[in-house]
Coordinates of C-alpha atoms and ligand atoms in Angstrom, one line a residue:
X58 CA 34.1 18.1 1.6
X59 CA 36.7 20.3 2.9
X60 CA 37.1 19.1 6.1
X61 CA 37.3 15.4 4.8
X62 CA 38.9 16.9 1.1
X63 CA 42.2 14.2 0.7
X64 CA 39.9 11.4 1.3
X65 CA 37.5 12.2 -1.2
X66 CA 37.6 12.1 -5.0
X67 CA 37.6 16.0 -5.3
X68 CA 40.1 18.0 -7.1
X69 CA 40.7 21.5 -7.8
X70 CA 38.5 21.6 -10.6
X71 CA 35.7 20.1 -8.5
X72 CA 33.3 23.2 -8.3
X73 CA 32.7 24.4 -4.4
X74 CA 29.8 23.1 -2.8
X75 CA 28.4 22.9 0.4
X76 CA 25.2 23.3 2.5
X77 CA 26.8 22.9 5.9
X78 CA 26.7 19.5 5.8
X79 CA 28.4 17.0 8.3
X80 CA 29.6 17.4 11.6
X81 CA 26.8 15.8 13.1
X82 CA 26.7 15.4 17.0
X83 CA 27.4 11.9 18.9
X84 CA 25.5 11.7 21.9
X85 CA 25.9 9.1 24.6
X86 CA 22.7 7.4 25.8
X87 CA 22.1 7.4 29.4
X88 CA 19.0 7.1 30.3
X89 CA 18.3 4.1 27.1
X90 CA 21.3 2.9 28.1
X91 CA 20.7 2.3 31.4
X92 CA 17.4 0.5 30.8
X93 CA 19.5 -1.6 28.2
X94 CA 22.2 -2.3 30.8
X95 CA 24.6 -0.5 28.3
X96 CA 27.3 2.2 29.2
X97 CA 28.5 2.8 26.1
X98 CA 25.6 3.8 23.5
X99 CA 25.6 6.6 21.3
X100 CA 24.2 7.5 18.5
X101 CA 24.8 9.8 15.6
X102 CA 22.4 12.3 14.8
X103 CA 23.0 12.3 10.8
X104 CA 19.4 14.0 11.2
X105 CA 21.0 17.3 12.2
X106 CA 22.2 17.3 8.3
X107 CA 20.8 20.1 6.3
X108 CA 18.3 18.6 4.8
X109 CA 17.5 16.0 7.7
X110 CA 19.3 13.0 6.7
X111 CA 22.4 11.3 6.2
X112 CA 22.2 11.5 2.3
X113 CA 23.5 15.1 2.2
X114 CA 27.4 13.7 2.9
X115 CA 27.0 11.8 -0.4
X116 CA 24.7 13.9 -2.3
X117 CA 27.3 16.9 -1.7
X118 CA 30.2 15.1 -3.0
X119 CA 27.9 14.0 -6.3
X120 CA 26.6 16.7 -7.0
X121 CA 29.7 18.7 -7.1
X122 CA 31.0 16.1 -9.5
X123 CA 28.5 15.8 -11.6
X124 CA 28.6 19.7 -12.1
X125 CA 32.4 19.1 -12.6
X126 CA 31.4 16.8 -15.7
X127 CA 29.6 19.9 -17.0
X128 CA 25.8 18.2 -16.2
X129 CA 22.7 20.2 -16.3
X130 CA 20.5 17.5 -14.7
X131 CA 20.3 15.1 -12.3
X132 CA 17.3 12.4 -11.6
X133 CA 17.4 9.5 -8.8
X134 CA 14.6 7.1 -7.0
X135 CA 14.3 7.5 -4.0
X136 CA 12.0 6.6 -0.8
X137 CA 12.5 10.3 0.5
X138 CA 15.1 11.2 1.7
X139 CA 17.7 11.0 -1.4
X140 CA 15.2 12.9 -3.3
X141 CA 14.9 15.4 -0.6
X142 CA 18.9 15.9 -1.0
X143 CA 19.1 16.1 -4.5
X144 CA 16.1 18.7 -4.7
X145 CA 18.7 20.5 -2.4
X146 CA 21.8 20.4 -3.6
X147 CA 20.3 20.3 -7.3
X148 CA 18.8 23.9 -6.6
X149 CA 21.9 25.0 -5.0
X150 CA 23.9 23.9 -8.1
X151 CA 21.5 25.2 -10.6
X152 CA 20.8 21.8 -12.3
X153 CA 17.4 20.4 -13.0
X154 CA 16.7 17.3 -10.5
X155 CA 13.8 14.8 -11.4
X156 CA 12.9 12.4 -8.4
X157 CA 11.0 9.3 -9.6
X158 CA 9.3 8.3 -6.0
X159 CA 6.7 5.0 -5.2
X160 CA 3.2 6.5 -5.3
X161 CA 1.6 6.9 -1.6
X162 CA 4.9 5.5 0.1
X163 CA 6.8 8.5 1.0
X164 CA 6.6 10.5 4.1
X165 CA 5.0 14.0 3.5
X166 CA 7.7 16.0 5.0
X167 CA 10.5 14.1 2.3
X168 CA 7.9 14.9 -0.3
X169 CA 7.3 18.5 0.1
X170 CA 11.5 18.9 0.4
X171 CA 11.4 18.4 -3.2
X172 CA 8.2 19.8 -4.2
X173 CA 9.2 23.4 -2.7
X174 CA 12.8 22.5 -4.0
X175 CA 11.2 22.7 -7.5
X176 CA 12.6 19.3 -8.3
X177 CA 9.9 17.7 -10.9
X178 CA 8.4 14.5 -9.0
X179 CA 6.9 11.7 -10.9
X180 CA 5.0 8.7 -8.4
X181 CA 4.8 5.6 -10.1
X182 CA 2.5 3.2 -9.2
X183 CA 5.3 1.0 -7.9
X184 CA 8.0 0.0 -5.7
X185 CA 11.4 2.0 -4.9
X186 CA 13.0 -1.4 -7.0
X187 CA 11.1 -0.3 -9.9
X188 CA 11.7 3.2 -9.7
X189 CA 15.5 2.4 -9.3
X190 CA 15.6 -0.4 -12.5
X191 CA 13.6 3.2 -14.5
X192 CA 15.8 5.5 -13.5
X193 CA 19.3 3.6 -14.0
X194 CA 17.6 3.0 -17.6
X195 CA 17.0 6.6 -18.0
X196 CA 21.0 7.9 -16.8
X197 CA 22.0 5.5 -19.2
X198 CA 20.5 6.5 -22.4
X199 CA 21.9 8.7 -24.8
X200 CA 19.4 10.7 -26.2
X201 CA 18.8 12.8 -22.8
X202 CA 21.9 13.1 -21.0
X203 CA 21.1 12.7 -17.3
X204 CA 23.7 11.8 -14.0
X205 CA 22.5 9.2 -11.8
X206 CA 22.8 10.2 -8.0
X207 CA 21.3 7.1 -5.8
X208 CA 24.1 5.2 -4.1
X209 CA 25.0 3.4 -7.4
X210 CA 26.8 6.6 -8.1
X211 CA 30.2 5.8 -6.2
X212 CA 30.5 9.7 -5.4
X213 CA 27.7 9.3 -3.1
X214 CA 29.3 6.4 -0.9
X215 CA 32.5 8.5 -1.0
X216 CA 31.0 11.5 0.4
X217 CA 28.9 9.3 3.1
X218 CA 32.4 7.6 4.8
X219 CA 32.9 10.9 6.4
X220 CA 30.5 10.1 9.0
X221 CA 33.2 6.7 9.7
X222 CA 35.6 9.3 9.8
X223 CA 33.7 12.1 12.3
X224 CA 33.2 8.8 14.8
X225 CA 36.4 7.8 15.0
X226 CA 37.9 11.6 15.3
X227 CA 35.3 12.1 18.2
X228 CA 35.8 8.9 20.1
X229 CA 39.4 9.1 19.5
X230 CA 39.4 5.3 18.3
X231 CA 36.6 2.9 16.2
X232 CA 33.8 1.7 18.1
X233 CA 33.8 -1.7 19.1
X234 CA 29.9 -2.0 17.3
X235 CA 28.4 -0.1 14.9
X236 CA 24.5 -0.6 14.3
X237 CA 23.0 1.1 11.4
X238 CA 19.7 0.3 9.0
X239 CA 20.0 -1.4 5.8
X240 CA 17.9 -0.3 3.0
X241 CA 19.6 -0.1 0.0
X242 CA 22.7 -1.4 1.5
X243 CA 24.5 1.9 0.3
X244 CA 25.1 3.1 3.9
X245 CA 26.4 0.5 5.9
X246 CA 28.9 -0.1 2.7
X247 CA 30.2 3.3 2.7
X248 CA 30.6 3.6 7.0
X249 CA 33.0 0.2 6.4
X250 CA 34.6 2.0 3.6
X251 CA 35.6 4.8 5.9
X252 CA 36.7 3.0 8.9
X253 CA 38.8 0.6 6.5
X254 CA 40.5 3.9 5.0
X255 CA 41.1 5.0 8.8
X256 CA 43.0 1.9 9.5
X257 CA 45.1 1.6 6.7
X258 CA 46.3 5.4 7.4
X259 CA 46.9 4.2 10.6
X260 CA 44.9 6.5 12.5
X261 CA 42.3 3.9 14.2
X262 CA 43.6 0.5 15.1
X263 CA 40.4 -1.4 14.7
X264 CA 37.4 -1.7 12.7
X265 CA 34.0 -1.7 14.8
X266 CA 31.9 -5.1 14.2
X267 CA 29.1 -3.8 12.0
X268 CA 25.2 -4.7 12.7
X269 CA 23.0 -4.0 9.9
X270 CA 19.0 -3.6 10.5
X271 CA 16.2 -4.7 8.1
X272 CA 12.7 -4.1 8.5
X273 CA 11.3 -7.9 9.0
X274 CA 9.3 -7.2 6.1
X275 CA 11.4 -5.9 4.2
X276 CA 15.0 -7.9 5.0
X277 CA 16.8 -9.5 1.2
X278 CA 19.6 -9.6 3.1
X279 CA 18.8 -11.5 5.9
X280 CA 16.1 -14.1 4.3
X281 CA 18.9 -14.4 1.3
X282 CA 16.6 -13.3 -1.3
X283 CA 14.9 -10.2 -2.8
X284 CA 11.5 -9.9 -1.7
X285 CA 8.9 -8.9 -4.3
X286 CA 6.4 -6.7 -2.3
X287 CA 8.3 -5.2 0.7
X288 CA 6.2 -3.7 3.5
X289 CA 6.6 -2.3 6.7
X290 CA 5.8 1.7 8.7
X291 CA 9.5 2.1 8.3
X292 CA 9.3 3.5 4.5
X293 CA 12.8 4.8 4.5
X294 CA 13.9 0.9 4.0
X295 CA 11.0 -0.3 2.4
X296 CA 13.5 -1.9 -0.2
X297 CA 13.3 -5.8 -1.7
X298 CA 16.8 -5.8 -3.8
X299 CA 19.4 -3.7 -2.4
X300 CA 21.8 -2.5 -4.9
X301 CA 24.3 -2.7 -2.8
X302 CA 23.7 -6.1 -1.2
X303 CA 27.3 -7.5 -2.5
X304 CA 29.0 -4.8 -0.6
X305 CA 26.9 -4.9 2.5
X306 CA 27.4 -8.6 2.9
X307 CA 31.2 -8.2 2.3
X308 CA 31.1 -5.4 5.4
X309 CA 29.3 -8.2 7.8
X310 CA 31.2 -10.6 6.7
X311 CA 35.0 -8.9 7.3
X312 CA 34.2 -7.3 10.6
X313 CA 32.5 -10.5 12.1
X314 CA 29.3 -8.8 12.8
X315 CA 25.7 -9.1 11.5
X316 CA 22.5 -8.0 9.4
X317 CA 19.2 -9.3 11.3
X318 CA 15.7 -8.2 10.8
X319 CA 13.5 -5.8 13.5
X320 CA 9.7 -5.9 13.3
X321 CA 7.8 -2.8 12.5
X322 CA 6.7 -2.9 16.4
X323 CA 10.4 -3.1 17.7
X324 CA 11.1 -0.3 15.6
X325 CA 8.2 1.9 16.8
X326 CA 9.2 1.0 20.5
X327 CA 13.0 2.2 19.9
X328 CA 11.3 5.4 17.7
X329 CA 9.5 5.9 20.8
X330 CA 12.3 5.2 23.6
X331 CA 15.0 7.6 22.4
X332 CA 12.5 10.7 22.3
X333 CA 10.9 10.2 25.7
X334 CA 14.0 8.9 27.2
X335 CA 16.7 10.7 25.2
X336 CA 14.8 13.8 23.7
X337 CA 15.8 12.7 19.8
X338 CA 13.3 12.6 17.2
X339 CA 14.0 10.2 14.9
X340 CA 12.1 8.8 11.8
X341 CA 10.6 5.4 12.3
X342 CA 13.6 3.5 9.8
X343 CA 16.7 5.6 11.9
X344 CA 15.5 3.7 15.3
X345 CA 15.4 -0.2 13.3
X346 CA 19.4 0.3 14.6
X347 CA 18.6 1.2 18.2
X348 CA 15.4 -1.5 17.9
X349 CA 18.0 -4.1 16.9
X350 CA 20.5 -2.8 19.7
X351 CA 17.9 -3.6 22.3
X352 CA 17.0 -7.1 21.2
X353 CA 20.7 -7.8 20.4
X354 CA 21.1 -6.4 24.6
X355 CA 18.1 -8.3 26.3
X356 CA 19.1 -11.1 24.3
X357 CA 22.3 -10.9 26.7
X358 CA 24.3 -10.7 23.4
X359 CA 25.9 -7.2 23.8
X360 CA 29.0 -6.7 26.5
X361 CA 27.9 -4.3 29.3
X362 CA 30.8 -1.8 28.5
X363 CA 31.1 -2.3 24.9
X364 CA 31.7 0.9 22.7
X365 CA 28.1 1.3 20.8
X366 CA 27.4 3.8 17.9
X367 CA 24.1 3.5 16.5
X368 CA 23.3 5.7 13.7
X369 CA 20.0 7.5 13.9
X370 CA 20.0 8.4 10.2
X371 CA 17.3 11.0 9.6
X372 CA 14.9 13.6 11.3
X373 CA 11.7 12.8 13.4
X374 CA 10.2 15.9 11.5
X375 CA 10.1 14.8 7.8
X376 CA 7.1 11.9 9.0
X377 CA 4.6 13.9 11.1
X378 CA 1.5 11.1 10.0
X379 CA 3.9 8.2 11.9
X380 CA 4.4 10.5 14.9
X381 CA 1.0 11.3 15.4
X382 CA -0.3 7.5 14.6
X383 CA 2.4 5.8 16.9
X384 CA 3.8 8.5 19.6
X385 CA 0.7 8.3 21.5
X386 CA 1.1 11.9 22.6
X387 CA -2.6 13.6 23.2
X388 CA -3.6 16.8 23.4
X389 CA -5.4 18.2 26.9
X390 CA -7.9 21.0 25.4
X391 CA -8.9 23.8 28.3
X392 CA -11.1 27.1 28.4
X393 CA -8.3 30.0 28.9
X394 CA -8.4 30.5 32.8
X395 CA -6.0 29.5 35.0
X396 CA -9.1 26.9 36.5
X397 CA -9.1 25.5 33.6
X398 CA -5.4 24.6 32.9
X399 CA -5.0 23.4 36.3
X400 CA -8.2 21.1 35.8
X401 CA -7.0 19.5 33.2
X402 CA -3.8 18.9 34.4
X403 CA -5.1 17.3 37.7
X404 CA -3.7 19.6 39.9
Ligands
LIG712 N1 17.6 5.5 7.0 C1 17.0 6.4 6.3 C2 16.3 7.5 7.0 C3 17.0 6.3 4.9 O1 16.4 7.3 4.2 C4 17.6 5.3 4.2 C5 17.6 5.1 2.8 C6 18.3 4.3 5.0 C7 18.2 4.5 6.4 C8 19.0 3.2 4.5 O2 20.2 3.5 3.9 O3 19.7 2.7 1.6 O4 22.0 3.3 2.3 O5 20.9 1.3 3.2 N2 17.0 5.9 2.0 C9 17.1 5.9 0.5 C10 16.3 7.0 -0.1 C11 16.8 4.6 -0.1 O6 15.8 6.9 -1.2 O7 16.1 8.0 0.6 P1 20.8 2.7 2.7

C-alpha cells in the first residue's frame, strides 16, 4: 500500500496495514522455456505473498478500508484462498472474519489458514456460486452489519493492480502477453486495470495482450454460459458464474487477446513441469496459465521471442493431497547403513 499508495484509494485516514505483502519475484523460465521454444517466459510468483496467494494485494487494501469505515467484521466465500487472506488480515485488524466455504472442495492447507486464524468457517453443502449469492445477501442486510471482501468489493481489485504495476517496474515496459487463470474473473480484471492506469500516466507505452485460463470443466466464459455444477482438480477456479465476467470479457476484448479452457490433465502436466524443470511449487489452478501457455506454443501460436508473464498465483504448499496424488514423487525406504542407502539408490 505504501509503495503503490497514489494509485490506490487510501487516504490519510486509512488505518496502517500491512503483512509484507507484494513485491513478489519474476522469474524467467529457462529450462520450460526452452522445451516450449520460448525465450521470454516468466512467471510471477504471487505465491511468495504472505499468506501464499495473490489475494493478500487486495485483501490488504480492503481490509484497511473497511476498518477505516469503523467495521468490526468481515465475511466472504471463498474456494481457499480469499478466506485464507481475510482470516489474516482480519486477525491482524482485530475484526471478526466469517468464511462461508463449499463443503469437501477446499484444499487442507487454505482450510487450516483460517481455522488457526480463528476465523469462524461454515461448509455449505454447495458450490462457491452459492456461497457467494449467501454471503452478498448477508453484507447486505441491515440487521447484522457485515463488509463484504470477495472481489465484488472494488478495494480488493484496487489493491490487486499492484502486481500490473511490479511487472511493468521490473521489465521496464508491459509484456507483450500476459497469461493468468480465470476463476472468478476478479484477477485478470484488476491486472488490465493496472497496466491501463500505467499507460495513461505514461509510464508503459503498451498494454500486454491478456490470456485468460479456465479449467475445461469449469470455463462460463469461454462456453458463453454459467455452468451449474463446475468440476475439475483445480479447486481454486472451480467457479460456474464469475462475478466478474463483464469486466474479464471487456480485458480480452481491448487488448486483442483471449480466455480458452485447459483440461485438468494439461494443468497437472504444467503443475508438474515448472517444479521439476523450474523448482516452483505451484497449486494445481496457478499452472492452468503456464498449461494454456504450452498449448497456445506447440500450437505454433506464440512468437519465439515474445515477452511472456504468466502468473503462478498461489503456493504449491496449501494442497499437499494434489501433490502427493499427481507429483508422482515416491519414497525409497532403507535400514540405516550406508549398504542400505546405496542399495536403494542403485549405486
Ligand atoms: N488462482 C488461485 C490460486 C485462486 O485462488 C483464484 C481464486 C484464482 C486463481 C482465480 O482468480 O477468481 O480473481 O479469477 N480464488 C478465489 C478464492 C475464488 O476464493 O480464493 P479470480
Amino acid at each position: 500500500m505504501d509503495r503503490y499508495r497514489p494509485w490506490l484509494p487510501v487516504s490519510d485516514a486509512t488505518p496502517a496495514l500491512s503483512l509484507g505483502e507484494g513485491a513478489t519475484p519474476l522469474v524467467h523460465l529457462r529450462r520450460l522455456g526452452g522445451q516450449l521454444g520460448l525465450t521470454n517466459l516468466h512467471v510471477k510468483i504471487e505465491g511468495m505473498n504472505p499468506t501464499g496467494s495473490f489475494k493478500d494485494r487486495g485483501m490488504v487494501v480492503a481490509v484497511a478500508k473497511a476498518l477505516e469505515a469503523g467495521a468490526r467484521s468481515i465475511i466472504c466465500a471463498s474456494t481457499g484462498n480469499t478466506s485464507a487472506s481475510a482470516a489474516a488480515y482480519g486477525a491482524a485488524a482485530g475484526l471478526e472474519v466469517v468464511v462461508v466455504l463449499p463443503k469437501g472442495a477446499i484444499a487442507i492447507g487454505k482450510l487450516l489458514q483460517a481455522l488457526v486464524a480463528s476465523a469462524r468457517v461454515v461448509a455449505i453443502d454447495g458450490n462457491f456460486d452459492q456461497a457467494l449469492a449467501v454471503v452478498r445477501e448477508l453484507a447486505a442486510r441491515d440487521d447484522h452489519p457485515i463488509t463484504l471482501v470477495n472481489s465484488v468489493n472494488p478495494h480488493r481489485l484496487a489493491g490487486q493492480k499492484t502486481a500490473a504495476f511490479e511487472i511493468c517496474d521490473d521489465l521496464g515496459r508491459a509484456p507483450d502477453i500476459l497469461a493468468i487463470p480465470v476463476g472468478n474473473a476478479g484477477n485478470i480484471s484488476a491486472y488490465w486495470a493496472g497496466f491501463t492506469d500505467y499507460v495513461m500516466a505514461g509510464i508503459v507505452e503498451r498494454r500486454p495482450r491478456m490470456l485468460g485460463f479456465q479449467a475445461a470443466g469449469a470455463a462460463p466464459i469461454v462456453l458463453g454460459h454459467p455452468v451449474e455444477q463446475p468440476d475439475t482438480i483445480a479447486t481454486a477456479i472451480r467457479i460456474g458464474n464469475p462475478a466478474s465476467w463483464t469486466l474479464a470479457t471487456e480485458a480480452r476484448d481491448e487488448s486483442g487477446g483471449r480466455i480458452e479452457a485447459v483440461t485438468d490433465e494439461e494443468i497437472l502436466a504444467a503443475y508438474r513441469d515448472v517444479v521439476r524443470l523450474e523448482g516452483i511449487f505451484c497449486e494445481p489452478s496457478s499452472a492452468a496459465s503456464l498449461a494454456g501457455v504450452a498449448k497456445l506454443a506447440r500450437a505454433g501460436e506464440l512468437d519465439q521471442d515474445a515477452l511472456i508473464v504468466a502468473v503462478l498465483t498461489g503456493n504449491g504448499l496449501k494442497d499437499p493431497h494434489t501433490a502427493e496424488a499427481h507429483a508422482g514423487a515416491s519414497i525409497l525406504d532403507a535400514a540405516p547403513t550406508v549398504d542400505a542407502v546405496r542399495a536403494v539408490l542403485e549405486w
